Coordinates of C-alpha atoms in Angstrom, one line a residue:
M1 CA -30.8 -51.7 39.2
S2 CA -28.1 -54.1 38.0
P3 CA -24.7 -52.6 36.8
S4 CA -25.3 -53.8 33.2
L5 CA -28.8 -52.3 33.2
S6 CA -27.5 -49.1 34.7
S7 CA -24.8 -48.7 32.0
T8 CA -27.4 -49.4 29.3
F9 CA -29.7 -46.8 30.7
M10 CA -26.8 -44.2 30.8
N11 CA -25.9 -44.9 27.2
Y12 CA -29.4 -44.1 26.1
F13 CA -30.1 -41.3 28.6
P14 CA -26.8 -39.4 29.3
L15 CA -27.8 -37.5 32.5
N16 CA -24.5 -35.6 32.5
D17 CA -25.6 -33.8 29.4
I18 CA -29.2 -33.3 30.6
L19 CA -28.7 -32.2 34.2
P20 CA -27.6 -28.6 34.7
R21 CA -23.9 -28.0 35.2
A22 CA -22.1 -25.3 37.0
A23 CA -21.7 -22.3 34.7
T24 CA -18.3 -20.9 33.9
E25 CA -17.4 -17.7 35.6
Q26 CA -18.1 -14.5 33.6
G27 CA -16.1 -12.1 35.8
G28 CA -13.3 -11.6 33.3
V29 CA -10.1 -10.3 34.8
I30 CA -12.0 -10.1 38.2
S31 CA -12.3 -13.8 38.1
G32 CA -8.7 -14.3 37.1
D33 CA -9.1 -14.3 33.4
N34 CA -5.9 -13.4 31.4
P35 CA -6.9 -11.1 28.5
S36 CA -3.5 -11.8 26.8
K37 CA -4.2 -15.5 26.5
Y38 CA -5.6 -16.4 23.1
N39 CA -9.1 -17.9 23.3
P40 CA -10.4 -19.1 19.9
D41 CA -14.0 -18.6 21.2
D42 CA -13.3 -15.0 22.2
P43 CA -10.3 -13.7 20.3
Y44 CA -11.4 -10.0 20.6
K45 CA -9.4 -9.2 23.8
L46 CA -6.1 -10.3 22.4
W47 CA -6.9 -8.7 19.1
V48 CA -7.4 -5.3 20.8
I49 CA -4.1 -5.7 22.7
Q50 CA -2.3 -6.5 19.4
V51 CA -3.9 -3.6 17.5
V52 CA -3.3 -1.0 20.2
L53 CA 0.3 -2.1 20.5
I54 CA 0.8 -1.9 16.7
L55 CA -0.8 1.5 16.5
V56 CA 1.1 3.0 19.4
T57 CA 4.5 1.6 18.3
S58 CA 4.1 2.8 14.7
R59 CA 3.0 6.2 15.9
I60 CA 5.9 6.6 18.2
C61 CA 8.2 5.6 15.4
Y62 CA 6.5 8.1 13.1
L63 CA 7.2 11.0 15.5
G64 CA 10.9 10.4 14.7
F65 CA 10.6 9.6 11.0
Y66 CA 8.3 12.6 10.4
K67 CA 11.0 15.0 11.3
M68 CA 13.1 13.4 8.5
R69 CA 10.3 13.9 6.0
Q70 CA 9.7 10.2 5.6
P71 CA 6.3 8.7 4.7
R72 CA 4.3 6.9 7.4
V73 CA 4.8 3.5 5.8
V74 CA 8.5 3.5 6.8
A75 CA 7.5 4.1 10.4
E76 CA 4.9 1.3 10.4
I77 CA 7.2 -1.2 8.9
F78 CA 9.9 -0.2 11.3
G79 CA 7.4 -0.6 14.1
G80 CA 6.7 -4.1 12.9
I81 CA 10.4 -4.9 12.9
I82 CA 10.6 -3.7 16.5
L83 CA 7.7 -5.9 17.5
G84 CA 8.9 -8.9 15.5
P85 CA 11.7 -11.4 16.0
T86 CA 14.4 -8.8 15.3
I87 CA 14.0 -7.0 18.6
M88 CA 11.0 -7.6 20.9
G89 CA 10.8 -11.2 19.7
R90 CA 14.1 -11.9 21.4
I91 CA 12.4 -11.3 24.8
P92 CA 11.5 -14.8 26.1
G93 CA 7.7 -15.4 25.8
F94 CA 6.9 -12.1 24.1
S95 CA 6.0 -13.4 20.6
N96 CA 4.2 -16.5 22.0
T97 CA 2.1 -14.3 24.4
I98 CA 1.3 -11.2 22.3
F99 CA 1.5 -12.6 18.8
P100 CA 0.9 -16.4 19.1
E101 CA 0.7 -18.2 15.8
E102 CA -2.9 -19.2 16.2
S103 CA -4.0 -15.5 16.5
L104 CA -2.2 -14.4 13.3
P105 CA -5.0 -15.5 10.9
I106 CA -7.3 -12.8 12.4
L107 CA -4.6 -10.1 11.9
N108 CA -4.1 -11.4 8.3
I109 CA -7.8 -11.0 7.6
C110 CA -7.7 -7.4 8.9
S111 CA -4.5 -6.7 6.9
T112 CA -6.1 -8.1 3.7
I113 CA -9.1 -5.9 4.1
G114 CA -6.9 -2.9 4.6
L115 CA -4.7 -3.8 1.6
A116 CA -7.7 -4.4 -0.6
F117 CA -9.3 -1.1 0.2
F118 CA -5.9 0.6 -0.3
L119 CA -5.7 -0.8 -3.8
F120 CA -9.3 0.3 -4.3
F121 CA -8.2 3.9 -3.4
A122 CA -5.2 3.5 -5.8
G123 CA -7.7 2.5 -8.6
L124 CA -9.7 5.7 -7.8
E125 CA -6.6 7.8 -8.4
V126 CA -5.9 6.4 -11.9
D127 CA -7.0 8.9 -14.4
V128 CA -5.7 8.4 -18.0
R129 CA -6.3 12.2 -18.7
L130 CA -3.1 12.8 -16.7
M131 CA -1.1 11.0 -19.4
N132 CA -2.0 13.6 -22.1
R133 CA 0.7 16.0 -21.0
N134 CA 4.4 15.3 -21.9
M135 CA 3.3 12.0 -23.3
R136 CA 6.5 11.2 -25.2
A137 CA 8.8 11.9 -22.3
S138 CA 6.6 10.0 -19.9
I139 CA 6.4 7.0 -22.1
A140 CA 10.2 7.0 -22.6
V141 CA 10.9 7.3 -18.9
S142 CA 8.3 4.6 -18.0
V143 CA 9.6 2.1 -20.6
A144 CA 13.2 2.6 -19.6
G145 CA 12.1 2.5 -16.0
L146 CA 10.8 -1.0 -16.6
V147 CA 13.2 -2.6 -19.1
V148 CA 16.5 -1.7 -17.5
P149 CA 15.4 -2.6 -13.9
F150 CA 13.9 -5.8 -15.1
A151 CA 17.3 -6.8 -16.7
F152 CA 19.0 -5.8 -13.5
G153 CA 16.4 -7.8 -11.5
F154 CA 17.0 -11.0 -13.5
I155 CA 20.8 -10.6 -13.1
L156 CA 20.3 -10.2 -9.3
A157 CA 18.0 -13.2 -9.3
L158 CA 20.8 -15.4 -10.7
A159 CA 23.0 -14.5 -7.8
L160 CA 20.4 -14.9 -5.1
Y161 CA 18.9 -18.1 -6.5
R162 CA 22.2 -20.0 -6.2
E163 CA 22.8 -18.9 -2.6
Y164 CA 19.4 -18.7 -0.9
I165 CA 16.6 -20.4 -2.9
D166 CA 15.6 -24.0 -2.8
P167 CA 16.4 -25.6 -6.2
S168 CA 12.8 -27.0 -6.2
I169 CA 11.6 -23.5 -6.8
N170 CA 11.2 -22.6 -10.5
F171 CA 13.9 -20.0 -11.4
G172 CA 11.6 -18.3 -13.8
H173 CA 9.0 -17.7 -11.1
F174 CA 11.7 -16.4 -8.7
G175 CA 13.3 -14.2 -11.4
L176 CA 9.9 -12.7 -12.3
F177 CA 9.1 -11.8 -8.7
T178 CA 12.6 -10.3 -8.3
A179 CA 12.4 -8.3 -11.5
I180 CA 9.0 -6.9 -10.5
G181 CA 10.3 -6.0 -7.0
V182 CA 13.2 -4.2 -8.5
G183 CA 11.3 -2.5 -11.3
I184 CA 8.1 -1.3 -9.6
T185 CA 7.7 2.3 -8.4
A186 CA 5.5 3.3 -5.4
F187 CA 3.2 5.7 -7.2
P188 CA 1.2 6.8 -4.1
I189 CA 4.3 7.7 -2.1
L190 CA 5.9 9.2 -5.2
C191 CA 3.0 11.8 -5.3
R192 CA 3.6 12.6 -1.7
M193 CA 7.3 13.2 -2.2
L194 CA 6.7 15.5 -5.2
V195 CA 4.3 17.6 -3.1
E196 CA 6.8 17.7 -0.3
L197 CA 9.6 18.8 -2.6
G198 CA 7.4 21.4 -4.4
L199 CA 7.8 19.7 -7.8
F200 CA 4.2 18.4 -8.1
D201 CA 2.9 20.9 -10.7
T202 CA 6.1 21.2 -12.8
N203 CA 6.9 19.5 -16.1
L204 CA 9.3 17.3 -14.2
G205 CA 6.6 16.3 -11.8
V206 CA 4.1 15.5 -14.5
V207 CA 6.6 13.2 -16.3
V208 CA 7.5 11.5 -13.0
I209 CA 3.8 11.0 -12.0
T210 CA 2.8 9.7 -15.4
A211 CA 5.8 7.4 -15.8
G212 CA 5.2 6.1 -12.2
L213 CA 1.6 5.4 -13.0
G214 CA 2.5 3.5 -16.2
N215 CA 5.1 1.5 -14.2
D216 CA 2.4 0.6 -11.6
V217 CA -0.1 -0.5 -14.2
V218 CA 2.4 -2.7 -16.0
G219 CA 3.7 -4.0 -12.7
W220 CA 0.3 -5.1 -11.5
I221 CA -0.3 -6.9 -14.8
L222 CA 3.0 -8.7 -14.5
L223 CA 2.4 -9.5 -10.8
A224 CA -1.0 -11.0 -11.7
L225 CA 0.7 -13.1 -14.3
A226 CA 3.4 -14.2 -11.8
I227 CA 0.8 -15.3 -9.3
A228 CA -1.2 -17.1 -12.0
L229 CA 2.0 -19.0 -13.1
V230 CA 2.8 -19.9 -9.4
N231 CA -0.7 -21.1 -8.6
A232 CA -1.4 -23.0 -11.8
R233 CA -0.3 -26.6 -11.9
N234 CA -0.2 -26.9 -15.7
G235 CA -0.5 -24.9 -18.9
I236 CA -4.2 -25.5 -19.4
T237 CA -4.9 -24.1 -15.9
I238 CA -2.9 -20.9 -16.8
L239 CA -4.9 -20.6 -20.0
Y240 CA -8.2 -20.8 -18.1
M241 CA -7.0 -18.3 -15.5
V242 CA -6.0 -15.8 -18.2
L243 CA -9.3 -16.3 -20.0
A244 CA -11.2 -15.8 -16.7
C245 CA -9.2 -12.6 -16.0
I246 CA -9.9 -11.2 -19.5
G247 CA -13.6 -12.0 -19.3
Y248 CA -13.8 -10.5 -15.8
A249 CA -12.0 -7.3 -16.9
L250 CA -14.3 -6.9 -19.9
V251 CA -17.5 -7.5 -17.9
F252 CA -16.2 -5.1 -15.2
L253 CA -15.1 -2.3 -17.4
Y254 CA -18.3 -2.2 -19.5
P255 CA -21.7 -3.6 -18.1
V256 CA -20.7 -3.3 -14.5
R257 CA -19.2 0.2 -14.9
W258 CA -22.4 1.3 -16.8
A259 CA -24.6 -0.1 -14.0
F260 CA -22.5 1.5 -11.3
R261 CA -22.7 4.9 -13.1
W262 CA -26.5 4.4 -13.5
I263 CA -26.7 3.9 -9.7
A264 CA -24.6 7.0 -9.1
R265 CA -26.8 9.1 -11.4
K266 CA -30.1 7.7 -9.9
T267 CA -29.1 8.4 -6.4
G268 CA -27.9 11.9 -7.2
S269 CA -24.4 11.2 -6.2
L270 CA -23.0 11.9 -9.6
D271 CA -24.5 15.4 -9.8
N272 CA -23.7 16.3 -6.2
G273 CA -20.3 14.8 -5.9
T274 CA -21.3 13.3 -2.6
P275 CA -22.1 9.6 -2.2
S276 CA -25.5 8.7 -0.9
P277 CA -25.9 5.9 1.7
L278 CA -27.1 3.6 -1.2
M279 CA -24.1 4.6 -3.3
L280 CA -21.7 3.9 -0.4
T281 CA -23.3 0.5 0.2
S282 CA -23.0 -0.3 -3.5
T283 CA -19.4 0.7 -3.5
L284 CA -18.6 -1.5 -0.5
A285 CA -20.4 -4.4 -2.2
L286 CA -18.5 -3.8 -5.4
V287 CA -15.1 -3.8 -3.8
L288 CA -15.8 -7.0 -1.8
A289 CA -17.4 -8.9 -4.7
S290 CA -14.7 -7.9 -7.1
S291 CA -11.9 -8.9 -4.7
F292 CA -13.7 -12.2 -3.9
F293 CA -13.9 -13.1 -7.6
T294 CA -10.2 -12.5 -8.3
D295 CA -9.4 -14.5 -5.2
I296 CA -11.4 -17.5 -6.2
I297 CA -9.9 -17.6 -9.8
G298 CA -6.4 -17.9 -8.3
L299 CA -5.2 -14.3 -8.2
H300 CA -5.2 -12.1 -5.1
P301 CA -8.1 -10.0 -3.7
I302 CA -6.1 -6.8 -4.3
F303 CA -6.5 -7.1 -8.1
G304 CA -10.3 -7.1 -7.9
A305 CA -10.2 -4.2 -5.5
F306 CA -8.0 -2.2 -7.8
M307 CA -10.4 -2.9 -10.7
A308 CA -13.3 -1.7 -8.6
G309 CA -11.5 1.6 -8.2
L310 CA -11.0 2.0 -11.9
I311 CA -14.8 2.0 -12.7
V312 CA -15.8 4.6 -10.1
P313 CA -16.8 7.9 -11.9
H314 CA -14.5 10.9 -11.4
D315 CA -17.3 13.4 -12.2
N316 CA -17.6 16.2 -9.7
G317 CA -15.0 14.7 -7.4
L318 CA -17.2 11.6 -6.6
S319 CA -14.2 9.3 -6.4
I320 CA -12.4 11.5 -3.9
A321 CA -15.6 11.9 -1.9
I322 CA -16.0 8.1 -1.7
M323 CA -12.4 7.8 -0.6
K324 CA -12.9 10.4 2.2
Q325 CA -15.9 8.4 3.5
L326 CA -13.9 5.2 3.7
E327 CA -10.3 6.1 4.3
G328 CA -10.3 6.9 8.0
I329 CA -10.6 3.4 9.5
V330 CA -8.7 1.8 6.6
M331 CA -5.7 4.1 6.8
N332 CA -5.6 4.3 10.6
I333 CA -6.3 0.7 11.6
F334 CA -6.4 -1.9 8.9
L335 CA -3.5 -0.8 6.7
P336 CA -1.0 -0.3 9.6
I337 CA -1.8 -3.9 10.6
Y338 CA -0.6 -5.0 7.1
F339 CA 2.7 -3.0 7.3
T340 CA 3.3 -4.2 10.8
L341 CA 2.7 -7.8 9.8
S342 CA 5.4 -7.3 7.1
G343 CA 7.7 -6.2 9.9
L344 CA 6.7 -9.2 12.1
K345 CA 7.6 -11.5 9.3
T346 CA 11.0 -9.8 8.9
D347 CA 13.8 -11.2 10.9
L348 CA 16.9 -9.0 10.3
G349 CA 18.7 -11.4 12.6
L350 CA 18.9 -13.8 9.6
L351 CA 21.3 -11.3 8.1
N352 CA 23.9 -12.4 10.6
N353 CA 27.1 -12.7 8.5
G354 CA 29.1 -10.7 6.0
K355 CA 27.9 -12.7 3.0
A356 CA 24.2 -12.0 3.9
W357 CA 24.8 -8.3 4.3
G358 CA 26.9 -8.3 1.1
Y359 CA 24.0 -9.7 -0.8
T360 CA 21.6 -7.2 0.9
I361 CA 23.9 -4.3 -0.2
L362 CA 23.9 -5.8 -3.7
V363 CA 20.1 -5.9 -3.8
C364 CA 20.0 -2.2 -2.8
I365 CA 22.7 -1.2 -5.4
M366 CA 21.1 -3.2 -8.3
A367 CA 17.6 -1.9 -7.5
F368 CA 18.7 1.7 -7.3
S369 CA 21.1 1.6 -10.3
G370 CA 18.6 -0.1 -12.6
K371 CA 15.9 2.5 -12.0
F372 CA 18.2 5.5 -11.8
I373 CA 20.2 4.6 -15.0
G374 CA 17.2 3.7 -17.1
C375 CA 15.0 6.7 -16.1
A376 CA 17.7 9.3 -15.9
A377 CA 19.1 8.3 -19.3
A378 CA 15.6 8.4 -20.9
A379 CA 14.9 11.8 -19.3
K380 CA 18.2 13.2 -20.6
Y381 CA 17.5 11.9 -24.1
M382 CA 14.1 13.6 -24.0
G383 CA 15.7 17.0 -23.4
F384 CA 15.9 17.4 -19.6
N385 CA 19.1 18.8 -18.2
V386 CA 21.5 16.8 -16.0
R387 CA 19.9 17.9 -12.7
E388 CA 16.4 17.3 -13.8
S389 CA 17.3 13.9 -15.2
G390 CA 19.0 12.9 -12.0
A391 CA 16.0 14.0 -10.0
I392 CA 13.7 12.0 -12.2
G393 CA 15.9 8.9 -11.9
T394 CA 16.1 9.2 -8.1
L395 CA 12.3 9.8 -7.7
M396 CA 11.5 6.7 -9.8
T397 CA 13.6 4.5 -7.4
C398 CA 11.0 5.0 -4.6
K399 CA 9.7 1.7 -3.4
G400 CA 7.6 1.8 -0.3
L401 CA 4.2 0.0 -0.1
L402 CA 4.0 -1.7 -3.5
E403 CA 7.4 -3.3 -3.1
L404 CA 6.2 -4.8 0.2
I405 CA 3.1 -6.1 -1.5
V406 CA 5.2 -7.9 -4.1
V407 CA 7.6 -9.5 -1.6
N408 CA 4.8 -10.5 0.8
L409 CA 3.0 -12.3 -2.1
G410 CA 6.3 -13.9 -3.0
L411 CA 6.8 -15.1 0.6
Q412 CA 3.2 -16.4 0.8
A413 CA 3.6 -18.3 -2.5
G414 CA 6.9 -19.9 -1.2
I415 CA 9.0 -18.3 -3.9
L416 CA 11.0 -16.1 -1.6
S417 CA 12.9 -17.6 1.4
P418 CA 12.8 -15.7 4.8
I419 CA 16.3 -14.4 4.4
V420 CA 15.6 -13.1 0.9
F421 CA 12.4 -11.6 2.1
A422 CA 14.4 -9.7 4.9
M423 CA 16.8 -8.4 2.2
F424 CA 14.0 -7.0 0.1
V425 CA 12.2 -5.4 3.0
F426 CA 15.5 -3.7 4.1
H427 CA 16.0 -2.5 0.5
A428 CA 12.5 -1.2 0.3
L429 CA 12.9 0.8 3.5
L430 CA 16.4 2.1 2.5
L431 CA 15.4 3.2 -1.0
T432 CA 12.2 4.9 0.2
F433 CA 14.2 6.6 3.0
I434 CA 16.9 8.1 0.8
T435 CA 14.7 9.2 -2.1
T436 CA 13.7 12.6 -0.7
P437 CA 17.1 13.7 0.7
I438 CA 18.9 12.6 -2.5
T439 CA 16.4 14.4 -4.7
A440 CA 16.7 17.6 -2.5
L441 CA 20.5 17.3 -2.9
I442 CA 20.4 17.0 -6.7
M443 CA 17.7 19.7 -6.9
P444 CA 18.4 22.4 -4.2
E445 CA 15.6 24.7 -3.4
K446 CA 16.7 27.5 -5.8
Y447 CA 16.4 25.1 -8.7
R448 CA 13.1 23.8 -7.6
L449 CA 11.7 27.4 -7.3
R450 CA 13.1 28.1 -10.8
L451 CA 11.2 25.1 -12.2
L452 CA 8.0 26.2 -10.3
D453 CA 8.3 29.7 -11.8
S454 CA 8.8 28.3 -15.3
A455 CA 5.7 26.1 -14.8
S456 CA 3.6 29.0 -13.7
S457 CA 4.7 31.1 -16.7
S458 CA 3.8 28.3 -19.1
Q459 CA 0.5 27.8 -17.3
T460 CA 1.5 24.2 -16.2
T461 CA -0.4 24.4 -13.0
L462 CA -2.4 21.9 -11.0
G463 CA -5.5 23.1 -12.8
V464 CA -4.3 21.3 -15.8
I465 CA -3.6 18.1 -13.9
D466 CA -6.4 16.2 -12.3
P467 CA -6.5 17.6 -8.8
G468 CA -7.5 14.3 -7.3
I469 CA -4.0 13.0 -7.9
I470 CA -2.8 15.2 -5.0
D471 CA -4.6 12.7 -2.7
A472 CA -1.4 10.7 -2.6
L473 CA -2.8 7.6 -0.9
D474 CA -0.1 7.7 1.7
G475 CA -2.7 7.6 4.5
E476 CA -1.9 10.7 6.6
E477 CA -0.9 12.9 3.7
K478 CA -4.1 13.2 1.7
A479 CA -5.3 16.8 1.1
R480 CA -8.6 17.7 2.8
G481 CA -11.4 19.7 1.3
L482 CA -10.6 19.2 -2.3
N483 CA -13.3 20.5 -4.7
L484 CA -12.4 19.0 -8.1
T485 CA -14.9 21.1 -10.0
K486 CA -13.5 24.4 -8.7
P487 CA -9.8 24.0 -8.2
T488 CA -9.2 27.7 -7.6
D489 CA -11.9 28.1 -4.9
P490 CA -10.6 29.5 -1.6
E491 CA -10.3 27.2 1.4
P492 CA -13.2 26.8 3.8
P493 CA -12.9 29.3 6.6
L494 CA -12.8 26.6 9.3
E495 CA -9.8 25.0 7.8
K496 CA -6.5 25.7 9.6
S497 CA -4.0 27.8 7.8
R498 CA -0.7 26.3 6.7
E499 CA 1.2 28.4 9.3
E500 CA -1.1 27.2 12.1
T501 CA -0.6 23.6 10.9
R502 CA 3.2 24.0 10.9
D503 CA 3.1 25.4 14.4
N504 CA 1.0 22.6 15.6
R505 CA 3.4 20.0 14.2
V506 CA 6.3 21.1 16.3
S507 CA 4.2 20.8 19.5
S508 CA 5.0 18.2 22.0
E509 CA 2.0 16.1 20.9
G510 CA 3.5 15.6 17.5
P511 CA 1.6 15.7 14.2
T512 CA -2.0 14.5 14.1
H513 CA -3.5 12.6 11.3
S514 CA -5.5 15.5 9.9
E515 CA -2.7 18.0 10.4
E516 CA -0.3 15.9 8.4
R517 CA -2.6 16.1 5.5
D518 CA -3.0 19.8 5.7
Q519 CA 0.6 20.2 4.9
I520 CA -0.1 19.4 1.3
P521 CA -0.9 22.5 -0.7
R522 CA -4.5 22.6 -1.9
P523 CA -5.2 23.5 -5.6
A524 CA -6.0 27.1 -4.7
E525 CA -2.6 27.5 -2.9
M526 CA -0.6 25.8 -5.5
S527 CA -2.1 27.7 -8.4
N528 CA -1.1 31.0 -6.6
V529 CA 2.6 30.0 -6.0

């Protein structure tokens, strides 16, 4: 066969593609495969290494922070900072080997799933019936806790914008993100701190919870507006986005809510307070579909997930039962990935001079002062004494998870620079860290006991408040075994006593996930205090 004929034949009949080739070895590490090397066709191995490292690091950190009565989110962010460019990232090849850039999208998907379901849980906890007690004082504290910090936030934005933000970034967008970050209160962690301090079922606790809930709702609305403004290219786009959001909310809060309640009733879940398999599947589909819709209209999936939580019925504790079915894998795997990714994005090494640290301290002072002054002054005006007003002001400064969501969205949108992002992460950690000890200093135990006795004598007990609120959505701190229809029922005999739980916590193994939750008094215990 001539060379030209041979080449023509090979063009039409490529034998290299037809004839069998040597198969690649499938022996894994036995054949010399490196599991830490990212393979886009098989990313599972590196993902497992990343997740295990994240969970182990955050858990080790929590063993120390737990003894300081700090929420788990602080330990998880701190673990991310350790694994990130601040510490471990300075080891040559560590970040490129364990957290290569091409592998981060998979972690981002996991973190978004965790965050969406966390906001779904937050929506499950919103119960407007809680706002019926101490309404005037709660509204006053909530409004003051937004207006004053927002003013402080815009003043802070002026200083930061000149020094650290590219002039091409719209100042209004930056100022709005800064004001929301300064003004928002971490409602889930706030509930946990009130239980820890023994203030949950006092008038002070009710005011703080209701005001924090109001802050959260307004904060999410403003955050959705901020994202719409950033993502929209012109005014007509913003108008269409707003109209789409309004239409979505109306459809979701009425026909979708009615349909979901009909499914709950037909499956018997509404009467039994226990979700059936069909009910659980419907709930998962609801969360994913709702988060998908808010994502495609230019918002973020978390808003759709939050709305999904709002329409789940509270009858017979169904919302809490659904949460128990889903919370394990979300709180123990997916959500820690989100917090750790926040730490991985944080390079405290950028705060490498006196000016940077000076602005970081300014961020902390302005954020704390705005919340404290506004809320404490409103509480004093509404009749609380100086100690109680100071405690309310301090508790409302708690940041935690929601602050991190805001600054992460700002970083993703290109509104915040990496150094400003590091400042806000540091300020969120610091303010969350100091909230409990400062409140305990302002309100020593004898004053807290006096408030509790006063609440008991006036029948302001947890039985008046929706018991589901005690599930503080902080992951490890949720109460187990809640029966919302019978808040005074005794605990199940198989549950550990609080003394046993406390003894277990000081063991060498450290607190376990379930033991941490058992520390929160159940309704039966709290009503007998």
